[in-house]
mmCIF file of C-alpha atoms in Angstrom:
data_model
loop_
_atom_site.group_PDB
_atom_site.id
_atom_site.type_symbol
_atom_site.label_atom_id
_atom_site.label_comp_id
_atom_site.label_asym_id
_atom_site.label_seq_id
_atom_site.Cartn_x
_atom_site.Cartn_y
_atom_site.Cartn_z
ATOM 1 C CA UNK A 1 150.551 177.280 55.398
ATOM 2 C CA UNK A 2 151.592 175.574 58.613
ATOM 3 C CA UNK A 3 148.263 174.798 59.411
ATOM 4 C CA UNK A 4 147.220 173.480 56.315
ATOM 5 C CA UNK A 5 150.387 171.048 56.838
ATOM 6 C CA UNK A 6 149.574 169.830 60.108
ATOM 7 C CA UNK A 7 145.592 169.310 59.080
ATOM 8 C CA UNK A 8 147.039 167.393 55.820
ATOM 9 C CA UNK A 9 149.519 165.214 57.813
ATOM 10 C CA UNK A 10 147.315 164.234 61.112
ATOM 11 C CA UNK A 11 144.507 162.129 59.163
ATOM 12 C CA UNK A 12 147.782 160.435 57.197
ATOM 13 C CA UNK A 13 149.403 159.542 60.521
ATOM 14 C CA UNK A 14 146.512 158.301 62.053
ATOM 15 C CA UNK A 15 145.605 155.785 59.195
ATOM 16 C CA UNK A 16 149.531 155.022 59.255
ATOM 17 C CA UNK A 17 149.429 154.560 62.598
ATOM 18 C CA UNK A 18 145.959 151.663 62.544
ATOM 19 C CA UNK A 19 147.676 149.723 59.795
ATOM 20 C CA UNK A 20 150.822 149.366 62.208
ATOM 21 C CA UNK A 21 149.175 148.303 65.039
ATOM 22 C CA UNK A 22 146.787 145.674 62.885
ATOM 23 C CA UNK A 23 150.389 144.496 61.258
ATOM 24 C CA UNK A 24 151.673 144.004 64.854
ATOM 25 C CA UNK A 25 148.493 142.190 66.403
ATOM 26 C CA UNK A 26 148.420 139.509 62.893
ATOM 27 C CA UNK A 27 152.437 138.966 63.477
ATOM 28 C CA UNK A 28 151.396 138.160 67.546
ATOM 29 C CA UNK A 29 149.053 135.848 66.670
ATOM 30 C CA UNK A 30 150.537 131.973 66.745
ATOM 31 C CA UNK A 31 149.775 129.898 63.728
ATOM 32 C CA UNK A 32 149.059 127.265 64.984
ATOM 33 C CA UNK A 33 145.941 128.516 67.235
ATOM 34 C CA UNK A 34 144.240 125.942 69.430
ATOM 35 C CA UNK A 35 140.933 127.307 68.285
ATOM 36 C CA UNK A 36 139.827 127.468 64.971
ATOM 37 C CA UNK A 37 136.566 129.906 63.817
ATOM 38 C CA UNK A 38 134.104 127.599 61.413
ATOM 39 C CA UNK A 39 131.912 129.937 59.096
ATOM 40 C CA UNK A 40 128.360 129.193 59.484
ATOM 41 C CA UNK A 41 128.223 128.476 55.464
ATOM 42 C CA UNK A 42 130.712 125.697 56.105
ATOM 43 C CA UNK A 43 129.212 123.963 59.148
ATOM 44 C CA UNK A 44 125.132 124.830 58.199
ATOM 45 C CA UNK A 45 124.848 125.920 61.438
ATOM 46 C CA UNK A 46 122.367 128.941 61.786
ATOM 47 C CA UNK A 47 120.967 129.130 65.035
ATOM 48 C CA UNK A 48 120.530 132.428 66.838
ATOM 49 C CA UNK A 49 119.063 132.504 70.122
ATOM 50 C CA UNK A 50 117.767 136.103 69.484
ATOM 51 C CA UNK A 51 115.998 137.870 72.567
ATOM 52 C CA UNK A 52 113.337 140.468 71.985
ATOM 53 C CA UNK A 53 112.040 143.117 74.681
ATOM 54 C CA UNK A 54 108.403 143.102 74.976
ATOM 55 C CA UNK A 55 105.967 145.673 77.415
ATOM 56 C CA UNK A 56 105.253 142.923 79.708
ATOM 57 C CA UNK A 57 108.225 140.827 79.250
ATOM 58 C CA UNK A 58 111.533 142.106 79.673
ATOM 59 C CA UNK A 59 114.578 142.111 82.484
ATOM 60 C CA UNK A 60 112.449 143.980 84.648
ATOM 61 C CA UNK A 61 109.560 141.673 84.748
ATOM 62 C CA UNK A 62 111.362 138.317 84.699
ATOM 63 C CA UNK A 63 114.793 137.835 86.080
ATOM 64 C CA UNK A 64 116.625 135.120 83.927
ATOM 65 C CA UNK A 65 115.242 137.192 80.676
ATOM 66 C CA UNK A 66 118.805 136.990 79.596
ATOM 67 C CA UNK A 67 120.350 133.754 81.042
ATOM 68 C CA UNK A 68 120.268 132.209 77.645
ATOM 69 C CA UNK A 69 119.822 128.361 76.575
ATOM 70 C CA UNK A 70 121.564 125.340 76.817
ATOM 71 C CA UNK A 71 123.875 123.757 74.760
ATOM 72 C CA UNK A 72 123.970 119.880 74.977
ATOM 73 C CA UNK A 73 126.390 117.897 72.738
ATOM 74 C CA UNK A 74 125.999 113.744 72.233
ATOM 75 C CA UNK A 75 125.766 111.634 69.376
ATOM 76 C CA UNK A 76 122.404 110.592 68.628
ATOM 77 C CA UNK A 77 122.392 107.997 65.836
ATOM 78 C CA UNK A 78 125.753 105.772 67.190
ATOM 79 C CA UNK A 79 127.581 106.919 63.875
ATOM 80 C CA UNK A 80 130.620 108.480 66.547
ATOM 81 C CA UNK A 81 130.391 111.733 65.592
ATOM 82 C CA UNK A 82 128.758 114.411 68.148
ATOM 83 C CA UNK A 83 125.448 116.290 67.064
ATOM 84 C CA UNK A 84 124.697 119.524 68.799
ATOM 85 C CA UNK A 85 121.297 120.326 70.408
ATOM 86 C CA UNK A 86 120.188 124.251 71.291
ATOM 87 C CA UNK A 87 117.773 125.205 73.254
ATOM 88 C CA UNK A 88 115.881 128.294 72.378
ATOM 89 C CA UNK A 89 114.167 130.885 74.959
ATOM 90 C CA UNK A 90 112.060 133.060 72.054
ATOM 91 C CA UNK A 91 113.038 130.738 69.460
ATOM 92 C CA UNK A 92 112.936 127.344 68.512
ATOM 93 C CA UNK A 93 115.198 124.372 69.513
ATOM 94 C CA UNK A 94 117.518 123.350 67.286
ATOM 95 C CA UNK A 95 118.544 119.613 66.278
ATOM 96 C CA UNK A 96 122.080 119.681 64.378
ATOM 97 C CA UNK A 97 123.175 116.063 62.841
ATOM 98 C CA UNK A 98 126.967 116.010 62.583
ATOM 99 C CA UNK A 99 127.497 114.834 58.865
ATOM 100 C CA UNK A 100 131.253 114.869 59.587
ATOM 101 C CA UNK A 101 134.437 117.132 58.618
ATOM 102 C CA UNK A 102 132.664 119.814 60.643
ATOM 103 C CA UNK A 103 129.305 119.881 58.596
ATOM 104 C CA UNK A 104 125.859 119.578 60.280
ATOM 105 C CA UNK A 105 122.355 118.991 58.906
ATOM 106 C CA UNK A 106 119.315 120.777 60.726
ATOM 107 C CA UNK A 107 117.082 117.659 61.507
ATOM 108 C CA UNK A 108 114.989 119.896 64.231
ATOM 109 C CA UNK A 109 111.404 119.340 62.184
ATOM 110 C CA UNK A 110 111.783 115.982 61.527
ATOM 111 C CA UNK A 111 113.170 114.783 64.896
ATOM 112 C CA UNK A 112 110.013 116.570 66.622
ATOM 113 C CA UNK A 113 111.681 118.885 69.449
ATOM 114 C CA UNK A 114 111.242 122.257 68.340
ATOM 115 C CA UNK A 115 109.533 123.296 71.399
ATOM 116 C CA UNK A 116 107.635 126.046 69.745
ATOM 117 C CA UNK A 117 105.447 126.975 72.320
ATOM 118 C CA UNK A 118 108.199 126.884 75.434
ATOM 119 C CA UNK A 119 110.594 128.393 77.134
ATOM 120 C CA UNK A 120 113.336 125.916 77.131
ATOM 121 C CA UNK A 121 116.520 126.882 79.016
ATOM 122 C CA UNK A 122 118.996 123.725 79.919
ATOM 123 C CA UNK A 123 119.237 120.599 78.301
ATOM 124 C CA UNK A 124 120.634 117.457 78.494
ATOM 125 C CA UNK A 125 121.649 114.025 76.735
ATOM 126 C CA UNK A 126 121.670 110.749 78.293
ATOM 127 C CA UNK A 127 120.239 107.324 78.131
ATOM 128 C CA UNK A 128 117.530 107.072 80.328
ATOM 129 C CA UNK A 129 116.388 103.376 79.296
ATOM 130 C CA UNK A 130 119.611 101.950 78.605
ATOM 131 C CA UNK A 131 118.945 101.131 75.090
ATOM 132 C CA UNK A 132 122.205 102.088 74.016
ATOM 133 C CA UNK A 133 120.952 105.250 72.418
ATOM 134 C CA UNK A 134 120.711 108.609 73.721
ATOM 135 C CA UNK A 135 117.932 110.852 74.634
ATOM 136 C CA UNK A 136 117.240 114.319 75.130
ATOM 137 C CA UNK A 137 115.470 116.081 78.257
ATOM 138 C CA UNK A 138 114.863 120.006 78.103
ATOM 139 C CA UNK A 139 114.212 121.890 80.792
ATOM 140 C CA UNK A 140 111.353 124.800 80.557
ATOM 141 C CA UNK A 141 110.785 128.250 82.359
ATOM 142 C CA UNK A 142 110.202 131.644 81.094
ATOM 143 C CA UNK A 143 107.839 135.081 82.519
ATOM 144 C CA UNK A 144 104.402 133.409 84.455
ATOM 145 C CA UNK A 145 102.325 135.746 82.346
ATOM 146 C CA UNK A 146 103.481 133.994 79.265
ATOM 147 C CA UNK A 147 104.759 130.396 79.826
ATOM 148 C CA UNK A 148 101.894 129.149 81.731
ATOM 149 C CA UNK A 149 102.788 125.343 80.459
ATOM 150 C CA UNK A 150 106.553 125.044 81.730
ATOM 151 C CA UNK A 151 106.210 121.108 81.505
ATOM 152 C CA UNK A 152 110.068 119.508 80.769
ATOM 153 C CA UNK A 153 110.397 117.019 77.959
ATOM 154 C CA UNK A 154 111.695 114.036 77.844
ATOM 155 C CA UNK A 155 112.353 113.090 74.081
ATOM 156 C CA UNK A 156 112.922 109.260 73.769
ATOM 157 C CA UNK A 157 115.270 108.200 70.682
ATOM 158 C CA UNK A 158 113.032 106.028 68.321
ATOM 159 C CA UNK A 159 116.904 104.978 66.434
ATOM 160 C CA UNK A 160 115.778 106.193 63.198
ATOM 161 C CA UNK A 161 116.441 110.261 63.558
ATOM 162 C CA UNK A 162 112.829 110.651 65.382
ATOM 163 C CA UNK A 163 112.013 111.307 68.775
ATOM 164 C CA UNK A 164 108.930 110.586 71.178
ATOM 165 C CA UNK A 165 107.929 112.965 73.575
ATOM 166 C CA UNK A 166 107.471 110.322 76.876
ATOM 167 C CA UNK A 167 107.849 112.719 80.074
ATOM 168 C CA UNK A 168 104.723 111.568 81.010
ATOM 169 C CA UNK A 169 105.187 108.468 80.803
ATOM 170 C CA UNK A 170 108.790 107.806 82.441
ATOM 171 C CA UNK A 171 107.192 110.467 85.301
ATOM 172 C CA UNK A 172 109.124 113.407 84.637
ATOM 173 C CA UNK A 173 106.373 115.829 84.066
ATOM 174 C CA UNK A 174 107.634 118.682 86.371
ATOM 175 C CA UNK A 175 105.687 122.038 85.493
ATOM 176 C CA UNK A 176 108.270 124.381 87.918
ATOM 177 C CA UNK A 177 110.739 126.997 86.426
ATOM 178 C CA UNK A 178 113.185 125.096 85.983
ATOM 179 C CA UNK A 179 117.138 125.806 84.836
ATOM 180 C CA UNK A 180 119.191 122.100 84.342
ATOM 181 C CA UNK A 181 118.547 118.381 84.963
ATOM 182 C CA UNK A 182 121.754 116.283 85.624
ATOM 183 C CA UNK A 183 121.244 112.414 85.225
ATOM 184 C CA UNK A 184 123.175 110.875 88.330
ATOM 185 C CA UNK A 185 123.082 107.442 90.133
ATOM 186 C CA UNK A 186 121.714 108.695 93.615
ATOM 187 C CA UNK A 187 120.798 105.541 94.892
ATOM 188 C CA UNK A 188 123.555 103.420 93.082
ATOM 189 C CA UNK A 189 121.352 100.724 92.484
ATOM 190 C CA UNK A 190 123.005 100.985 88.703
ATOM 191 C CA UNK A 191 119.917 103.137 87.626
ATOM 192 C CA UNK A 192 120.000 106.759 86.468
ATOM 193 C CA UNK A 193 118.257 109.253 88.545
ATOM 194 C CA UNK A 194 117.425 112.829 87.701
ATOM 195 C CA UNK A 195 118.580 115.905 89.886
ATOM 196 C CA UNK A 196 116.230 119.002 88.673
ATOM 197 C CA UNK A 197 117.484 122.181 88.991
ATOM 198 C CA UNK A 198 114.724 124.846 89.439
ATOM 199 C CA UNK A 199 114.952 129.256 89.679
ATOM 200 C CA UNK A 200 115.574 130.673 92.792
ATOM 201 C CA UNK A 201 111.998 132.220 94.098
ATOM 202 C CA UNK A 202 111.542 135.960 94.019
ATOM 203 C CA UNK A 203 107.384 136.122 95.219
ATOM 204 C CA UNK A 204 106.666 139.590 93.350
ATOM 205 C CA UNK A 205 107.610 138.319 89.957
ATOM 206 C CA UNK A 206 107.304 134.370 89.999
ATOM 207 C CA UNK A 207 104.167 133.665 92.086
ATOM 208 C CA UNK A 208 103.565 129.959 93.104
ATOM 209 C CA UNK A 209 106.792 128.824 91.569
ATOM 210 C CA UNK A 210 108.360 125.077 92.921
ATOM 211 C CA UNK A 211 111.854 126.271 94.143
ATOM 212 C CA UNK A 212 112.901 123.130 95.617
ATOM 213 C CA UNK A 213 115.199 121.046 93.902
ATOM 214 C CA UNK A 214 114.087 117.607 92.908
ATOM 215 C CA UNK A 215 115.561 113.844 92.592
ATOM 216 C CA UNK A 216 113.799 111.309 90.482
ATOM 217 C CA UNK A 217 114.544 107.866 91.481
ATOM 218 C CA UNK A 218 114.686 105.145 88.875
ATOM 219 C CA UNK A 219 113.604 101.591 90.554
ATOM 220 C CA UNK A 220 113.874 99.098 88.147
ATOM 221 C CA UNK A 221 111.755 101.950 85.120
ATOM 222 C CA UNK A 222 109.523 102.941 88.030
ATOM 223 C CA UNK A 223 110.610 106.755 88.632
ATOM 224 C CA UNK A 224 109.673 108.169 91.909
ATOM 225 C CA UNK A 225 109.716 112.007 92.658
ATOM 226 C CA UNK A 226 111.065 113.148 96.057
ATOM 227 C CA UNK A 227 112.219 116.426 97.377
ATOM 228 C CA UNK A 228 115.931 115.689 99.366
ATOM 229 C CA UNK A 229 117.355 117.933 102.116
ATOM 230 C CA UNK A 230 119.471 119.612 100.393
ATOM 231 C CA UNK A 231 122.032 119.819 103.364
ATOM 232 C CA UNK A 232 122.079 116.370 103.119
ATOM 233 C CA UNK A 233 123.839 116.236 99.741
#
């Protein structure tokens, strides 16, 4: 009879026991909380950088297999509210258009910087030809035997929710593995230059990668491409 009791009892303290200590953690928690959780059916935001093992692409094969993307936050279309950009490694890029009270519209297909085909890993917003509206410039990398075209993009704002893809032509075409760009005045002649971050170089799993970090120099909308010291800086 005693050890029916005890058999009886222990499953009644232990549930007993859980609701307590939940009780105790809700009654620690302040209310008024700096930070706030927004449900995804609120805000509209859905994007899930999922990351999928494949036989000749995993953490084995490529080192930053699990570094994840970049997050860049500006506001795109002057209405002073900040839009979110993602950069996807497996996935797409995503475009979010802040609609306000913490709402967002997916504009990705019709701004034009999904980035199917790519790797992208950091990105960044900034005007690069101070016409008062911002642009976007991804960085792309991923495992050789896949991402053979690692070209960055620089996506110009056209002001009306579209963007141009113009690395080319503002020469910022780099095809290296590459991690971040930072937009700084090296020169401060008043332009904005370009500091590329690229992957550190491991020769049995990145062959022929450009590990040097590079500055782009803007003179007057003429970008030039040099490699600094880096003790120098």
């Amino acid at each position: 009879m005693r050890r029916f009791t005890i058999q009886f009892l222990l499953p009644i303290l232990c549930v007993w026991g859980l609701k307590s200590c939940n009780s105790d953690a809700k009654e620690r928690v302040p209310a008024d909380t700096v930070f706030k959780l927004v449900d995804s059916k609120h805000s509209n935001i859905h994007f899930n950088n999922e990351i999928t093992d494949f036989p000749d692409m995993h953490i084995n094969t490529f080192d930053y297999y699990y570094n994840g993307g970049g997050v860049a936050i500006g506001d795109i279309n002057n209405d002073n509210l900040p839009d979110i950009f993602f950069a996807g490694n497996l996935v797409p890029n995503k475009l979010y258009l802040n609609k306000g009270n913490l709402e967002f519209e997916d504009i990705t297909e019709q701004a034009g910087v999904a980035d199917k085909d790519f790797w992208s890993n950091g990105v960044s917003m900034f005007d690069i030809n101070n016409d008062g509206w911002l642009d976007i410039y991804v960085c792309h990398g991923g495992a050789e035997q896949r991402y053979t075209n690692r070209q960055n993009h620089l996506f110009i704002n056209n002001k009306d929710g579209t963007f141009t893809e113009s690395a080319k032509q503002y020469g910022l075409v780099d095809n290296s593995f590459s991690s971040q760009a930072a937009q700084i005045d090296y020169d401060l002649d008043g332009d904005l230059d370009l500091f590329l971050m690229n992957h550190t170089d491991f020769p049995n799993r990145i062959k022929g990668a450009n590990i040097k970090h590079i500055i782009v120099t803007n003179n007057n909308d003429e970008l030039q491409i040099f490699k600094p010291n880096l003790r120098t800086l």
